[in-house]
Amino acid sequence: MEFEYNLPVHIVFGRGCIEQLGSEAAKLGKRALLVTGRSSTKKSGLLDRAAALLKDAGVDVVFDKVTQNPLTTTVMEGAAFGRKAKCDLVVALGGGSIMDAAKAIALMCRCEGDILDYQLLRRTPQPILPLIAVPTTCGTGSEVNGTAVLSDPTTNDKRGMRNNDYLPTVSIVDPLLMKTMPKPVLAAVGFDALCHNMEAFLSRKRQPFSEIMALRGMELSVKFLPRVYENPDDDEAWEAVTLASTFGGMSIYTSSVVAPHGIEHPASGLRDIVHGCGLAALTPIVYEHTLSAAPEKFRTIAKLLGGKKAADCPDAIRRFLERIDLNCTLSEQGVQEADIDWMTENCFQVSAMMLQNHPCKLTPDDVRAIYRAAL
Ligand SMILES: [Fe+2]
């Protein structure tokens, strides 16, 4: 057996560790571009708190705002703003979309040209600005990986960029910051985290380190996501679902996501649907189609979810989704029958690697059938 594991991110994890934001930032720069979402961090007071922590540590702050499913054009605007303001550090405060956009902004603050020129590169021509990631949702695990998923508004392509240079320098993962998420957001991002761990576990690129994190991440999500969904005052459960998300980010960075993510991306790229909801509609169906390719692995997942054998896996996932009110279809989210051909073609263009890492080969006819069954 031969494998590699390389994840050079300084991870600070724990309830209340946001307090370390100022001291960590002061080690890296003097003027921070704080990238955040439209309104949630402002409403909760977190934005003001983060800005105060930075200022108290002697770091100046300027702000930038990013939306869900970040666009390549938004990144270019953010980078132009950061350059003009002479920022030497980027701080991402928000969910996966924010952290992904911040990675690309940190890149384009330093590099010439358009973000699209860098999407397929394995190394950046020069180091990007240092980045501190502060997640406020426990789903993507973007704080511990070098992946950024951006949508190109001219083509609707939702494409992942992956490069060790995009890894955050520091990640401050404070489970208490997750507590302001509305329940539907918690369900969607929490299920995304479970999917990351399930997919890394199923992946052809699975290796011992990612496997152990994926297994532990799945256990934590299965036990604690319904618990925190029912009782948002349960801080132990918040810590567990946050750790599951961080494990998920680490395991997919090493071992990749597989077909459910690959097939979901064209749907959310085209219709701007919530990623976790798209996965909820597609995952049980993808697994139903491919159970026979990895019966032992599906049996392990099924057992974690309360089933007995591999064939129980899709329904065990559906029962789990019911507990967090996330059972849904693609058509409920605006996807139409007429979209299927475009999504199938797009899937083989932008998600080819994810499909290749699935335990079995999927043809365009398979993918078309999966979309149809998920409508
Ligand atoms: Fe995901």
Coordinates of C-alpha atoms and ligand atoms in Angstrom, one line a residue:
M1 CA 0.0 0.0 0.0
E2 CA 1.2 3.5 -0.8
F3 CA -0.4 6.8 -0.2
E4 CA 0.2 10.4 0.6
Y5 CA -1.5 12.8 3.1
N6 CA -0.7 16.5 2.9
L7 CA -2.9 19.2 4.5
P8 CA -0.9 22.2 5.7
V9 CA -3.7 24.2 7.3
H10 CA -3.4 25.5 10.9
I11 CA -6.8 24.4 12.3
V12 CA -8.1 26.0 15.5
F13 CA -11.2 24.2 16.7
G14 CA -13.4 24.7 19.7
R15 CA -16.3 26.5 21.3
G16 CA -15.4 30.2 21.6
C17 CA -12.2 30.0 19.5
I18 CA -13.4 33.0 17.4
E19 CA -11.7 35.1 20.1
Q20 CA -8.4 34.1 18.4
L21 CA -9.2 35.7 15.1
G22 CA -7.4 39.0 15.9
S23 CA -4.2 37.4 17.2
E24 CA -4.1 35.0 14.2
A25 CA -4.7 37.8 11.7
A26 CA -2.1 40.0 13.2
K27 CA 0.5 37.3 12.4
L28 CA -0.4 37.4 8.7
G29 CA -1.2 41.0 7.7
K30 CA -2.1 44.6 8.5
R31 CA -5.1 45.2 6.3
A32 CA -7.8 42.5 5.9
L33 CA -10.4 42.2 3.2
L34 CA -13.3 40.7 5.1
V35 CA -15.4 38.6 2.7
T36 CA -18.9 37.9 4.0
G37 CA -22.5 37.1 2.9
R38 CA -25.4 39.4 2.3
S39 CA -26.9 39.8 5.7
S40 CA -26.8 36.9 8.1
T41 CA -23.5 37.8 9.8
K42 CA -24.6 41.4 10.1
K43 CA -27.9 40.5 11.7
S44 CA -26.4 38.1 14.2
G45 CA -23.8 40.7 15.2
L46 CA -20.9 38.3 14.2
L47 CA -19.7 40.7 11.5
D48 CA -19.2 43.5 14.0
R49 CA -17.6 41.2 16.5
A50 CA -15.1 39.9 13.9
A51 CA -14.3 43.4 12.8
A52 CA -13.8 44.5 16.4
L53 CA -11.5 41.5 17.1
L54 CA -9.4 42.4 14.0
K55 CA -9.2 46.1 14.9
D56 CA -8.3 45.4 18.5
A57 CA -5.4 43.4 17.3
G58 CA -4.2 46.3 15.0
V59 CA -5.6 44.9 11.7
D60 CA -7.5 47.4 9.5
V61 CA -10.7 46.0 7.9
V62 CA -12.5 46.6 4.6
F63 CA -15.6 44.6 3.6
D64 CA -16.8 42.7 0.6
K65 CA -20.1 40.8 0.0
V66 CA -20.7 37.6 -1.8
T67 CA -23.9 35.6 -2.6
Q68 CA -24.8 31.9 -2.6
N69 CA -23.3 29.9 -5.5
P70 CA -20.6 32.5 -6.1
L71 CA -20.0 33.7 -9.6
T72 CA -16.6 34.1 -11.3
T73 CA -17.6 37.7 -12.0
T74 CA -18.2 38.4 -8.3
V75 CA -14.7 37.1 -7.6
M76 CA -13.2 39.6 -10.1
E77 CA -15.1 42.5 -8.5
G78 CA -13.9 41.4 -5.0
A79 CA -10.3 41.1 -6.1
A80 CA -10.4 44.6 -7.8
F81 CA -11.7 46.0 -4.5
G82 CA -9.1 44.2 -2.4
R83 CA -6.2 45.5 -4.7
K84 CA -7.5 49.0 -4.6
A85 CA -7.7 48.9 -0.8
K86 CA -4.2 47.4 -0.7
C87 CA -5.3 44.5 1.4
D88 CA -2.6 42.0 2.4
L89 CA -4.9 39.4 4.0
V90 CA -8.3 37.9 3.3
V91 CA -10.7 36.8 6.0
A92 CA -13.7 34.7 5.0
L93 CA -16.6 34.8 7.4
G94 CA -19.5 32.7 6.3
G95 CA -20.5 29.4 4.6
G96 CA -18.9 27.4 1.8
S97 CA -19.8 29.9 -0.9
I98 CA -18.1 32.7 1.0
M99 CA -15.0 30.7 1.7
D100 CA -14.7 29.5 -1.9
A101 CA -15.1 33.0 -3.2
A102 CA -12.5 34.2 -0.7
K103 CA -10.0 31.7 -1.9
A104 CA -10.5 32.9 -5.5
I105 CA -10.4 36.6 -4.4
A106 CA -7.1 35.9 -2.5
L107 CA -5.7 34.5 -5.7
M108 CA -6.9 37.3 -8.0
C109 CA -5.6 40.0 -5.6
R110 CA -2.1 38.7 -6.5
C111 CA -2.4 37.3 -10.0
E112 CA -3.1 38.9 -13.4
G113 CA -5.8 38.0 -15.9
D114 CA -9.2 36.4 -15.3
I115 CA -10.2 33.8 -12.7
L116 CA -11.2 31.5 -15.6
D117 CA -7.6 31.4 -16.6
Y118 CA -6.7 29.7 -13.3
Q119 CA -9.4 27.1 -13.0
L120 CA -7.5 24.2 -14.4
L121 CA -4.0 25.1 -13.0
R122 CA -2.4 22.9 -10.5
R123 CA -0.1 25.7 -9.1
T124 CA -0.6 29.4 -9.0
P125 CA 2.2 31.5 -10.6
Q126 CA 2.8 33.2 -7.3
P127 CA 1.6 32.8 -3.7
I128 CA -1.9 34.1 -3.1
L129 CA -2.8 36.4 -0.2
P130 CA -2.9 34.7 3.2
L131 CA -6.4 33.5 4.0
I132 CA -8.2 33.0 7.3
A133 CA -11.4 30.9 7.0
V134 CA -14.0 31.3 9.7
P135 CA -17.0 29.0 8.8
T136 CA -20.5 29.9 10.0
T137 CA -22.1 26.8 8.5
C138 CA -21.1 23.2 9.1
G139 CA -21.4 21.7 5.7
T140 CA -18.8 22.2 3.0
G141 CA -15.6 21.8 5.0
S142 CA -14.1 24.4 2.7
E143 CA -12.1 25.7 5.6
V144 CA -9.8 22.7 5.4
N145 CA -9.4 22.2 1.7
G146 CA -8.0 23.8 -1.4
T147 CA -11.2 23.6 -3.4
A148 CA -13.3 26.5 -4.7
V149 CA -16.5 25.9 -6.6
L150 CA -17.5 28.8 -8.7
S151 CA -20.3 29.3 -11.3
D152 CA -19.6 31.0 -14.6
P153 CA -22.7 33.2 -15.4
T154 CA -21.9 33.1 -19.2
T155 CA -22.1 29.3 -19.4
N156 CA -23.9 28.2 -16.2
D157 CA -20.9 25.9 -15.6
K158 CA -20.4 25.2 -11.9
R159 CA -16.8 24.1 -11.8
G160 CA -14.5 23.2 -9.0
M161 CA -10.9 24.6 -8.8
R162 CA -8.6 22.5 -6.8
N163 CA -5.1 23.5 -5.8
N164 CA -2.9 23.3 -2.7
D165 CA -2.2 27.0 -3.1
Y166 CA -5.9 27.8 -2.3
L167 CA -5.7 26.1 1.2
P168 CA -6.5 28.6 4.0
T169 CA -3.5 29.5 6.0
V170 CA -5.5 29.4 9.2
S171 CA -9.0 28.0 9.9
I172 CA -10.9 29.1 13.0
V173 CA -13.7 26.6 13.5
D174 CA -16.0 27.7 16.3
P175 CA -19.1 25.4 16.7
L176 CA -20.9 28.2 18.5
L177 CA -20.9 30.3 15.4
M178 CA -23.2 27.7 13.7
K179 CA -26.0 28.3 16.1
T180 CA -27.6 31.2 14.1
M181 CA -28.3 29.0 11.1
P182 CA -32.0 28.7 10.4
K183 CA -33.2 25.1 10.5
P184 CA -33.6 24.5 6.8
V185 CA -30.0 25.8 6.3
L186 CA -28.8 23.4 9.0
A187 CA -30.5 20.5 7.4
A188 CA -29.1 21.2 4.0
V189 CA -25.5 21.9 5.0
G190 CA -25.5 19.1 7.6
F191 CA -26.6 16.6 4.9
D192 CA -23.9 18.0 2.6
A193 CA -21.3 17.1 5.3
L194 CA -22.7 13.6 5.6
C195 CA -22.6 13.3 1.8
H196 CA -18.9 14.3 1.8
N197 CA -18.0 11.6 4.2
M198 CA -20.1 9.0 2.5
E199 CA -18.6 9.8 -0.9
A200 CA -15.0 10.0 0.3
F201 CA -15.6 6.6 1.9
L202 CA -17.0 5.2 -1.4
S203 CA -14.4 6.8 -3.6
R204 CA -11.9 4.9 -5.6
K205 CA -9.3 7.3 -4.2
R206 CA -10.1 6.2 -0.6
Q207 CA -7.0 5.8 1.6
P208 CA -6.5 5.0 5.3
F209 CA -6.4 8.6 6.6
S210 CA -9.5 9.7 4.7
E211 CA -11.3 6.5 5.5
I212 CA -11.0 6.9 9.2
M213 CA -12.1 10.5 9.1
A214 CA -15.0 9.7 6.8
L215 CA -16.2 6.9 9.1
R216 CA -16.0 9.1 12.2
G217 CA -17.6 12.0 10.3
M218 CA -20.5 9.8 9.2
E219 CA -21.0 8.5 12.7
L220 CA -21.1 12.0 14.1
S221 CA -23.6 13.3 11.5
V222 CA -25.9 10.4 11.8
K223 CA -26.1 10.6 15.6
F224 CA -25.9 14.4 16.1
L225 CA -27.5 16.1 13.1
P226 CA -31.1 15.0 14.0
R227 CA -30.3 15.8 17.6
V228 CA -29.2 19.4 17.0
Y229 CA -32.0 19.8 14.5
E230 CA -34.5 19.0 17.2
N231 CA -32.7 20.9 20.0
P232 CA -30.7 23.9 18.9
D233 CA -29.5 24.5 22.5
D234 CA -27.5 21.3 22.5
D235 CA -23.9 22.6 22.3
E236 CA -22.4 19.1 22.4
A237 CA -24.3 18.3 19.3
W238 CA -23.2 21.5 17.6
E239 CA -19.6 20.6 18.3
A240 CA -20.2 17.1 16.8
V241 CA -21.8 18.2 13.6
T242 CA -19.2 20.9 13.1
L243 CA -16.4 18.3 13.5
A244 CA -18.2 16.0 11.1
S245 CA -18.2 18.9 8.5
T246 CA -14.4 19.5 9.1
F247 CA -13.7 15.8 8.7
G248 CA -15.8 15.8 5.5
G249 CA -13.8 18.7 4.1
M250 CA -10.5 16.9 4.8
S251 CA -11.7 13.5 3.6
I252 CA -12.9 14.8 0.2
Y253 CA -9.8 16.8 -0.3
T254 CA -7.8 13.7 -0.1
S255 CA -10.2 11.2 -1.7
S256 CA -12.7 13.3 -3.8
V257 CA -16.4 13.3 -3.9
V258 CA -18.1 10.9 -6.3
A259 CA -21.3 10.6 -8.5
P260 CA -23.9 12.3 -6.3
H261 CA -21.9 15.5 -6.1
G262 CA -20.9 15.2 -9.8
I263 CA -24.5 14.9 -10.8
E264 CA -25.8 17.6 -8.5
H265 CA -23.4 20.3 -9.7
P266 CA -25.1 20.8 -13.1
A267 CA -28.5 21.1 -11.4
S268 CA -27.4 23.8 -8.9
G269 CA -25.3 25.5 -11.6
L270 CA -28.3 25.7 -13.9
R271 CA -31.1 26.4 -11.5
D272 CA -29.3 28.0 -8.5
I273 CA -30.8 25.5 -6.1
V274 CA -29.4 24.9 -2.6
H275 CA -26.6 22.3 -2.9
G276 CA -27.7 20.2 0.1
C277 CA -31.3 20.0 -1.3
G278 CA -30.0 18.9 -4.7
L279 CA -28.0 16.2 -2.9
A280 CA -31.0 15.1 -0.9
A281 CA -33.0 14.6 -4.2
L282 CA -30.2 12.7 -5.9
T283 CA -28.2 10.7 -3.4
P284 CA -30.6 7.9 -2.6
I285 CA -31.2 7.4 -6.4
V286 CA -27.6 7.4 -7.3
Y287 CA -26.9 4.8 -4.6
E288 CA -29.9 2.7 -5.7
H289 CA -28.4 2.6 -9.3
T290 CA -24.9 1.6 -8.1
L291 CA -25.3 -0.5 -5.0
S292 CA -23.9 -3.6 -6.7
A293 CA -20.6 -1.9 -7.4
A294 CA -19.5 -1.7 -3.7
P295 CA -21.8 -3.9 -1.6
E296 CA -19.5 -3.9 1.4
K297 CA -19.1 -0.2 1.5
F298 CA -22.8 0.4 1.1
R299 CA -23.5 -2.1 3.8
T300 CA -21.2 -0.2 6.2
I301 CA -23.1 3.1 5.4
A302 CA -26.5 1.4 5.7
K303 CA -25.6 0.0 9.1
L304 CA -24.5 3.4 10.4
L305 CA -27.9 4.7 9.3
G306 CA -29.8 1.9 11.1
G307 CA -30.1 -0.6 8.1
K308 CA -28.7 -4.1 7.9
K309 CA -27.6 -4.8 4.4
A310 CA -26.3 -2.8 1.3
A311 CA -29.8 -2.7 -0.2
D312 CA -31.1 -0.9 2.8
C313 CA -28.8 2.1 2.2
P314 CA -31.1 4.3 -0.1
D315 CA -34.2 3.9 2.2
A316 CA -32.0 4.5 5.3
I317 CA -30.9 7.8 3.8
R318 CA -34.5 8.7 3.0
R319 CA -35.5 8.0 6.6
F320 CA -32.6 10.1 7.8
L321 CA -33.7 12.9 5.5
E322 CA -37.3 12.7 6.9
R323 CA -35.9 13.3 10.4
I324 CA -34.4 16.7 9.2
D325 CA -37.3 17.6 6.9
L326 CA -35.1 17.4 3.8
N327 CA -36.8 14.8 1.6
C328 CA -37.3 16.5 -1.7
T329 CA -37.3 16.2 -5.5
L330 CA -35.4 18.2 -8.2
S331 CA -38.7 19.4 -9.7
E332 CA -39.7 21.0 -6.4
Q333 CA -36.5 23.0 -6.8
G334 CA -37.2 24.3 -10.3
V335 CA -35.5 21.6 -12.4
Q336 CA -37.6 20.5 -15.4
E337 CA -37.6 17.5 -17.7
A338 CA -36.3 19.7 -20.5
D339 CA -33.1 20.4 -18.5
I340 CA -32.1 16.8 -18.4
D341 CA -30.1 16.7 -21.6
W342 CA -28.2 19.9 -20.8
M343 CA -27.4 18.7 -17.3
T344 CA -26.3 15.3 -18.5
E345 CA -23.9 16.8 -21.1
N346 CA -22.7 19.3 -18.6
C347 CA -22.1 16.6 -16.0
F348 CA -19.6 14.8 -18.3
Q349 CA -17.8 18.1 -19.0
V350 CA -17.5 19.6 -15.5
S351 CA -17.8 16.5 -13.2
A352 CA -15.8 13.9 -15.2
M353 CA -13.3 13.3 -12.3
M354 CA -16.0 12.9 -9.7
L355 CA -17.8 10.3 -11.9
Q356 CA -14.5 8.5 -12.5
N357 CA -14.0 8.2 -8.7
H358 CA -17.4 6.5 -8.2
P359 CA -17.2 2.8 -7.5
C360 CA -18.6 2.0 -11.0
K361 CA -18.7 3.6 -14.4
L362 CA -21.8 5.7 -15.2
T363 CA -22.8 6.3 -18.8
P364 CA -24.8 9.3 -20.1
D365 CA -27.9 7.0 -20.2
D366 CA -27.4 6.2 -16.5
V367 CA -27.1 9.8 -15.6
R368 CA -30.1 10.8 -17.6
A369 CA -32.1 8.0 -15.8
I370 CA -30.9 9.3 -12.4
Y371 CA -32.0 12.9 -13.2
R372 CA -35.4 11.6 -14.4
A373 CA -36.0 9.5 -11.3
A374 CA -35.0 12.5 -9.1
L375 CA -37.5 14.9 -10.7
Ligands
FE1 FE -20.9 19.4 -1.1

